[in-house]
Coordinates of C-alpha atoms in Angstrom, one line a residue:
M98 CA -20.5 -8.1 -10.8
S99 CA -17.7 -10.5 -9.8
R100 CA -15.3 -10.0 -7.0
R101 CA -12.4 -9.9 -9.4
A102 CA -14.1 -7.2 -11.5
Q103 CA -14.7 -5.2 -8.3
N104 CA -11.0 -5.5 -7.3
D105 CA -9.8 -4.4 -10.8
G106 CA -12.0 -1.4 -10.7
E107 CA -10.6 -0.4 -7.4
S108 CA -6.9 -0.8 -8.3
T109 CA -6.3 2.8 -9.2
S110 CA -8.2 4.2 -6.2
E111 CA -6.6 1.9 -3.7
S112 CA -4.7 3.5 -0.8
S113 CA -0.5 2.6 -1.2
S114 CA 0.5 2.4 0.6
P115 CA 3.8 3.7 0.3
E116 CA 3.0 0.5 1.1
S117 CA 2.2 -0.3 -1.9
E118 CA -0.2 0.4 -1.5
A119 CA -0.3 -0.6 -5.1
L120 CA 0.5 -4.2 -4.3
I121 CA -2.9 -4.8 -2.8
S122 CA -4.6 -4.7 -6.2
H123 CA -2.0 -7.1 -7.5
Y124 CA -3.2 -10.0 -5.4
N125 CA -6.7 -10.5 -6.6
Q126 CA -6.9 -14.3 -6.7
P127 CA -6.8 -14.8 -2.9
A128 CA -9.6 -12.2 -2.7
A129 CA -11.9 -14.6 -4.5
S130 CA -11.0 -17.4 -2.2
S131 CA -11.6 -15.0 0.7
G132 CA -15.0 -14.4 -0.6
Q133 CA -15.6 -18.1 -0.9
R134 CA -14.6 -18.5 2.7
K135 CA -17.2 -16.0 3.7
N136 CA -19.8 -17.8 1.7
V137 CA -18.9 -21.0 3.5
I138 CA -19.4 -19.3 6.8
I139 CA -22.8 -17.8 5.6
N140 CA -23.9 -21.3 4.4
L141 CA -22.9 -22.8 7.7
D142 CA -25.1 -20.3 9.5
V143 CA -28.0 -21.1 7.2
S144 CA -27.5 -24.9 7.6
A145 CA -27.4 -24.5 11.4
E146 CA -30.7 -22.7 11.3
H147 CA -32.2 -25.4 9.1
E148 CA -30.9 -28.2 11.4
S149 CA -32.4 -26.5 14.4
S150 CA -35.9 -27.9 13.5
T151 CA -34.8 -31.3 12.2
S152 CA -31.6 -32.3 13.9
P153 CA -30.8 -33.3 17.5
P154 CA -29.6 -30.5 19.8
T155 CA -26.1 -32.0 19.8
L156 CA -25.6 -31.3 16.1
V157 CA -27.0 -27.8 16.4
S158 CA -24.6 -27.1 19.3
S159 CA -21.7 -28.5 17.3
G160 CA -22.5 -26.3 14.3
A161 CA -22.8 -23.2 16.5
T162 CA -19.5 -23.9 18.2
Q163 CA -17.8 -24.3 14.8
V164 CA -19.1 -21.0 13.7
A165 CA -18.0 -19.3 16.9
N166 CA -14.5 -20.8 16.6
T167 CA -14.2 -19.7 13.0
A168 CA -15.3 -16.2 13.9
K169 CA -12.8 -16.1 16.8
K170 CA -10.0 -17.3 14.5
Q171 CA -10.8 -14.7 11.9
A172 CA -10.8 -11.9 14.5
L173 CA -7.4 -12.9 15.7
Q174 CA -6.1 -13.1 12.1
L175 CA -7.5 -9.6 11.4
L176 CA -6.0 -8.3 14.6
F177 CA -2.6 -9.7 13.7
G178 CA -2.7 -8.5 10.1
A179 CA -4.1 -5.0 10.8
G180 CA -1.8 -4.6 13.8
G181 CA 1.2 -5.5 11.7
I182 CA 0.2 -3.1 8.9
Y183 CA -0.3 -0.3 11.4
A184 CA 2.9 -0.9 13.4
S185 CA 5.1 -1.3 10.3
F186 CA 3.7 1.7 8.3
L187 CA 3.2 4.1 11.1
Y188 CA 6.9 3.7 11.9
Y189 CA 7.7 3.7 8.2
G190 CA 6.0 7.1 7.8
S191 CA 7.8 8.5 10.8
L192 CA 11.2 7.3 9.6
Q193 CA 10.5 8.6 6.1
E194 CA 9.9 12.1 7.5
D195 CA 12.9 11.8 9.7
V196 CA 15.2 10.9 6.8
F197 CA 14.2 14.0 4.8
R198 CA 14.3 16.3 7.8
Y199 CA 17.7 15.1 8.8
T200 CA 20.4 17.8 8.9
S201 CA 24.1 16.9 9.1
A202 CA 25.8 18.1 12.2
A203 CA 29.0 18.4 10.3
D204 CA 28.1 20.7 7.4
G205 CA 24.4 21.4 7.8
T206 CA 23.3 19.7 4.6
K207 CA 20.1 17.7 4.3
F208 CA 19.5 14.2 2.8
T209 CA 18.1 14.7 -0.7
H210 CA 19.1 11.4 -2.4
A211 CA 15.6 10.1 -3.3
W212 CA 16.6 7.5 -5.9
F213 CA 19.4 6.1 -3.7
L214 CA 16.8 5.7 -1.0
Q215 CA 14.4 3.9 -3.3
A216 CA 17.2 1.5 -4.4
L217 CA 17.8 0.5 -0.8
E218 CA 14.1 0.2 0.0
S219 CA 13.5 -2.1 -3.0
L220 CA 16.6 -4.2 -2.1
A221 CA 15.1 -4.9 1.3
N222 CA 11.8 -6.0 -0.3
V223 CA 13.7 -8.2 -2.7
V224 CA 15.7 -9.9 0.0
L225 CA 12.7 -10.6 2.2
G226 CA 10.6 -11.8 -0.7
A227 CA 13.3 -14.1 -1.9
V228 CA 13.9 -15.5 1.6
A229 CA 10.2 -16.2 1.8
L230 CA 10.1 -18.0 -1.5
I231 CA 13.1 -20.2 -0.5
I232 CA 11.4 -21.1 2.8
L233 CA 8.1 -21.9 0.9
G234 CA 10.0 -24.1 -1.5
L235 CA 12.0 -26.0 1.2
T236 CA 8.9 -26.6 3.3
G237 CA 6.6 -27.4 0.5
E238 CA 5.6 -30.9 -0.7
S239 CA 8.1 -30.9 -3.6
R240 CA 11.0 -29.9 -1.3
K241 CA 12.6 -27.7 -3.9
W242 CA 14.9 -24.8 -3.1
W243 CA 12.7 -22.1 -4.8
G244 CA 9.0 -21.8 -4.0
G245 CA 8.1 -19.4 -6.7
T246 CA 5.5 -20.1 -9.4
P247 CA 7.0 -22.3 -12.1
N248 CA 7.5 -20.8 -15.6
L249 CA 6.4 -17.3 -14.4
P250 CA 7.5 -14.8 -17.1
K251 CA 9.4 -11.8 -15.7
K252 CA 8.8 -9.3 -18.5
P253 CA 5.3 -8.3 -17.4
F254 CA 6.8 -7.0 -14.1
L255 CA 9.1 -4.6 -15.8
S256 CA 6.5 -1.9 -16.5
S257 CA 4.9 -2.4 -13.1
G258 CA 8.3 -1.9 -11.4
F259 CA 9.0 1.2 -13.4
S260 CA 5.7 2.9 -12.7
Q261 CA 5.8 2.1 -9.0
V262 CA 9.4 3.2 -8.4
C263 CA 8.6 6.4 -10.2
S264 CA 5.7 7.0 -7.9
K265 CA 7.7 6.4 -4.8
G266 CA 10.7 8.3 -6.2
F267 CA 8.7 11.4 -7.0
T268 CA 7.1 11.3 -3.5
S269 CA 10.5 11.2 -2.0
L270 CA 11.6 14.1 -4.2
A271 CA 8.6 16.0 -3.1
L272 CA 9.7 15.6 0.5
A273 CA 13.3 16.3 -0.3
N274 CA 12.2 19.6 -1.9
G275 CA 10.3 20.9 1.0
L276 CA 6.8 19.5 0.8
S277 CA 5.7 18.7 4.4
F278 CA 5.0 15.0 5.2
P279 CA 1.3 15.6 6.2
V280 CA 0.6 17.4 3.0
A281 CA 2.3 14.8 0.9
T282 CA 0.5 11.9 2.6
L283 CA -2.9 13.5 2.2
A284 CA -2.2 14.4 -1.4
K285 CA -1.3 10.8 -2.1
S286 CA -4.7 9.8 -0.7
G287 CA -6.2 11.7 -3.7
K288 CA -4.6 9.4 -6.2
M289 CA -8.1 8.7 -7.7
A290 CA -8.0 12.3 -9.0
P291 CA -6.5 11.3 -12.4
V292 CA -9.1 8.6 -12.7
M293 CA -11.8 11.2 -12.0
I294 CA -10.4 13.4 -14.7
G295 CA -10.7 10.6 -17.2
S296 CA -14.2 9.8 -16.0
L297 CA -15.1 13.5 -16.4
V298 CA -14.1 13.3 -20.0
L299 CA -15.9 10.0 -20.6
G300 CA -18.9 10.8 -18.4
G301 CA -18.5 7.8 -16.2
A302 CA -18.3 9.3 -12.7
N303 CA -21.1 10.4 -10.4
L304 CA -21.4 13.4 -8.1
R305 CA -20.3 11.5 -5.0
D306 CA -17.0 10.5 -6.6
Y307 CA -16.3 14.2 -7.5
L308 CA -17.2 15.4 -4.0
Q309 CA -14.8 12.8 -2.4
V310 CA -11.9 13.9 -4.6
L311 CA -12.6 17.6 -4.2
A312 CA -12.8 17.1 -0.4
I313 CA -9.4 15.3 -0.3
I314 CA -7.6 17.7 -2.7
G315 CA -9.3 20.8 -1.3
G316 CA -8.6 19.8 2.3
T317 CA -5.0 19.1 1.4
A318 CA -4.6 22.5 -0.2
I319 CA -6.2 24.3 2.8
L320 CA -3.9 22.4 5.1
S321 CA -0.9 23.4 3.0
M322 CA -1.9 27.0 3.1
G323 CA -2.9 26.8 6.8
K324 CA 0.6 25.7 7.9
K325 CA 2.3 28.4 9.8
S326 CA 5.6 29.5 8.2
S327 CA 8.5 27.4 9.4
G328 CA 11.2 28.2 7.0
A329 CA 12.5 25.1 5.2
D330 CA 9.4 23.1 6.2
D331 CA 7.1 25.2 4.0
S332 CA 5.6 23.5 0.9
T333 CA 7.6 24.6 -2.2
P334 CA 6.4 24.8 -5.8
L335 CA 8.9 22.1 -6.7
G336 CA 7.7 19.8 -4.0
I337 CA 4.1 20.3 -5.2
F338 CA 5.2 19.6 -8.7
F339 CA 6.8 16.3 -7.7
I340 CA 3.8 15.1 -5.7
I341 CA 1.6 15.8 -8.8
L342 CA 4.0 13.6 -10.8
A343 CA 3.7 10.9 -8.1
L344 CA -0.1 11.0 -8.4
V345 CA 0.1 10.7 -12.2
M346 CA 2.3 7.6 -11.8
D347 CA -0.2 6.2 -9.3
G348 CA -2.8 6.4 -12.1
V349 CA -0.5 4.8 -14.6
T350 CA 0.3 2.0 -12.1
G351 CA -3.4 1.0 -11.8
G352 CA -3.6 0.4 -15.6
V353 CA -0.3 -1.4 -15.7
Q354 CA -1.4 -3.7 -12.9
K355 CA -4.5 -4.6 -14.7
R356 CA -2.5 -5.5 -17.8
L357 CA 0.0 -7.5 -15.8
L358 CA -2.8 -9.6 -14.3
A359 CA -4.5 -10.0 -17.7
D360 CA -1.3 -11.1 -19.3
L361 CA -0.7 -13.8 -16.7
K362 CA -4.3 -14.9 -16.8
R363 CA -4.1 -15.5 -20.5
I364 CA -1.3 -18.1 -19.9
N365 CA -3.2 -19.6 -16.9
L366 CA -0.7 -18.5 -14.3
T367 CA -1.6 -17.1 -10.8
P368 CA 1.5 -15.7 -9.1
Q369 CA 2.0 -16.1 -5.4
P370 CA 2.1 -12.9 -3.3
Y371 CA 5.9 -13.2 -2.7
D372 CA 6.4 -13.7 -6.5
L373 CA 4.8 -10.2 -6.9
M374 CA 6.8 -8.7 -4.1
T375 CA 10.1 -10.1 -5.3
Y376 CA 10.0 -9.5 -9.0
T377 CA 8.2 -6.1 -8.9
N378 CA 10.8 -4.8 -6.4
A379 CA 13.6 -6.4 -8.3
F380 CA 12.7 -4.2 -11.3
M381 CA 12.1 -1.2 -9.0
M382 CA 15.6 -1.7 -7.6
L383 CA 17.2 -1.9 -11.1
F384 CA 15.4 1.3 -12.3
A385 CA 16.3 3.1 -9.1
L386 CA 20.0 2.0 -9.4
L387 CA 20.0 3.1 -13.0
I388 CA 18.5 6.6 -12.3
S389 CA 20.6 7.2 -9.2
T390 CA 23.8 6.1 -11.0
V391 CA 23.1 8.3 -14.1
T392 CA 22.3 11.3 -11.9
G393 CA 25.2 10.7 -9.6
E394 CA 22.9 10.3 -6.6
F395 CA 24.0 6.7 -5.7
F396 CA 27.6 7.5 -4.8
E397 CA 26.7 10.8 -3.3
G398 CA 24.2 9.0 -1.1
L399 CA 26.8 6.5 -0.1
R400 CA 29.2 9.3 0.8
Y401 CA 26.5 11.2 2.7
C402 CA 25.7 8.0 4.7
T403 CA 29.3 7.4 5.4
R404 CA 29.7 10.9 6.8
N405 CA 26.4 10.7 8.7
P406 CA 25.8 7.1 10.0
E407 CA 22.8 8.3 11.9
V408 CA 20.8 8.8 8.7
F409 CA 21.9 5.4 7.4
Q410 CA 20.3 3.9 10.5
L411 CA 17.1 5.6 9.7
I412 CA 17.3 4.4 6.1
W413 CA 17.8 0.7 6.9
K414 CA 15.0 0.8 9.5
F415 CA 12.8 2.5 6.9
S416 CA 13.5 -0.1 4.3
L417 CA 12.9 -3.0 6.7
C418 CA 9.6 -1.6 7.8
S419 CA 8.6 -1.4 4.1
A420 CA 9.4 -5.0 3.5
I421 CA 7.7 -6.2 6.7
G422 CA 4.6 -4.0 6.1
Q423 CA 4.1 -5.4 2.6
S424 CA 4.3 -8.9 4.0
F425 CA 1.5 -8.0 6.4
I426 CA -0.5 -6.6 3.5
F427 CA -0.2 -9.9 1.7
Y428 CA -1.1 -11.8 4.8
T429 CA -4.3 -9.7 5.3
V430 CA -5.4 -9.8 1.6
A431 CA -4.9 -13.6 1.5
R432 CA -7.4 -14.1 4.4
F433 CA -9.9 -11.3 3.9
D434 CA -11.5 -9.3 1.2
P435 CA -9.1 -6.7 -0.3
L436 CA -11.5 -4.0 1.0
V437 CA -10.5 -4.9 4.5
C438 CA -6.9 -4.3 3.7
S439 CA -7.8 -1.1 1.8
T440 CA -9.6 0.2 4.9
V441 CA -6.7 -0.5 7.2
T442 CA -4.0 1.1 4.9
T443 CA -6.2 4.1 4.2
T444 CA -7.0 4.8 7.9
R445 CA -3.3 4.2 8.7
K446 CA -2.5 7.3 6.5
I447 CA -4.8 9.4 8.6
F448 CA -3.1 8.4 11.8
S449 CA 0.3 9.0 10.2
V450 CA -0.7 12.6 9.3
V451 CA -2.2 13.3 12.8
L452 CA 0.8 11.8 14.6
S453 CA 3.2 13.8 12.4
I454 CA 1.5 17.1 13.2
L455 CA 1.4 16.3 16.9
F456 CA 4.9 15.0 17.4
K457 CA 7.1 16.3 14.5
G458 CA 6.8 20.0 15.3
H459 CA 4.4 21.1 12.6
S460 CA 2.7 24.3 13.4
V461 CA -0.9 24.3 12.0
S462 CA -3.4 27.2 12.1
M463 CA -7.1 26.8 12.7
Q464 CA -7.6 27.0 8.9
G465 CA -5.1 24.1 8.5
W466 CA -7.0 21.9 11.0
M467 CA -10.2 22.6 9.1
G468 CA -8.5 21.6 5.9
L469 CA -7.3 18.4 7.6
G470 CA -10.8 17.6 8.8
L471 CA -12.2 18.1 5.2
A472 CA -9.5 15.8 3.7
I473 CA -10.1 13.1 6.3
G474 CA -13.8 13.3 5.7
G475 CA -13.3 12.7 2.0
I476 CA -11.0 9.7 2.7
L477 CA -13.5 8.2 5.2
S478 CA -16.4 8.8 2.9
E479 CA -14.6 6.7 0.2
V480 CA -13.9 3.9 2.7
M481 CA -17.6 3.9 3.9
H482 CA -18.9 3.8 0.3
K483 CA -16.7 0.8 -0.5
V484 CA -17.8 -1.0 2.6
K485 CA -21.5 -0.4 1.8
S486 CA -21.0 -1.5 -1.8
S487 CA -19.3 -4.7 -0.6
D488 CA -22.1 -5.5 1.8
R489 CA -24.7 -5.0 -0.9
M490 CA -22.9 -7.4 -3.2
V491 CA -22.6 -10.1 -0.5
K492 CA -26.3 -9.8 0.3
S493 CA -27.3 -10.0 -3.3
K494 CA -25.2 -13.1 -3.8
T495 CA -26.6 -14.9 -0.6
S496 CA -30.2 -14.0 -1.6
M497 CA -29.9 -15.7 -5.0

C-alpha cells in the first residue's frame, strides 16, 4: 500500500484541527517526499554498516557523523514544528472559548455571531497565505511577484471551502448555543464516527475501529452529563445539534478533499501548501461573508465589536493564531510523515480540553473525569494504532 493511499484513507479521520485540521490531508505530495527522506536515512545506515567491513575507519566515521547530524537536524525541525502547533492552537482554543463566553459589561449580551467570526478567521488565513506566496515568488529563481502554482484551477477549491467553513461555523454555533468547550473539542475528535457508520453498512470496519469511536463518543457523553450545573455553561440540545452537524461536515470534507486532489492529479498539478491555504480560505471567507450578510450577522457583529472592543481584540488574536498554526502544520507535514502532524494535533486537543477544565472554571464531577479519561483513551488508541501501522509499512518496505 502506497503512502499516498494511506494518507487518503486517513483524511476523514484526521484530527482538525480547528486547525484544519482538514488541511493536513490536503498536502499529500510532501508526505511522499518525507517518506523518501526516511528511506535515504535508512539506506545510509545500511551502507554505513556495509562499509564497516570494507572501508577505512575514516569513511565509516564520516557516514556515522552525517547520520547523527541529520537526526539532530530533524529533531530540531520537529521541535520547532510541533512547538509552533502546540503554542498556536492551545492559545487558539483558549481564545475561542473566551470569545463565546464573553459577556458585555454594558448590556450583558454574549457574542453569538459565528459566521462573522469565520469570515474574519478566513480573512487572516488568506492574507498570510497570499503574503507567503508573494515572498516565495520574489525570492524564487524566476523572480516573479506571485509564487503560486501556475495555471492552478480555482473551481475545485469551492466545494472544499464550503464544507470546511460549514464545519467550523457549526462548531462555533455549538459554542454560541451553550455547548461547553471541552465537550465540543472531544466531540470533534470523534469525527470518524460518520465514516464508521458507512463502514458498518458496507461491512468494512473492524472491532477495534468501533471500540475507538465508542470510547470517544461515550466518554464525551459521560463528560457532558458529568459536568456540574453551571447555568449558561450547560450543554444545550441546540448546541449538541450543531456539533453533530459539524461532525457530518467533517465527513463530507474528507470526501471533498480526495476529489480535489484527484482532479488536480488528472491535470498533472501539485499545488503548494500556501496555494491550498490561500484558495481554500478565500472560498471559506466568501461563503462566510455571504451567510453572515444574509442572516444579518455581519453588521450585527461589527456593531457588537464596536461597542465591545475587548471581544474584537480576542477575535483578531484568535484569527492570527489560526493562520500561524496552519503555517506550522504545513511546515511539519512538508518535513515529516503526515502521521507525525496528526499525532501532534490530536494530542494538542487533549491538552486544550484539560487546560480548559482546569483554568476556565468548569466544574466536573468524578463521573465527568471518568468520561474524559475514556474519551482520551479512545483518542490515544487511534494514534497508537496509526503509529504501529506506519512502522509496519516502513519495515515491510525496507525488507524488500
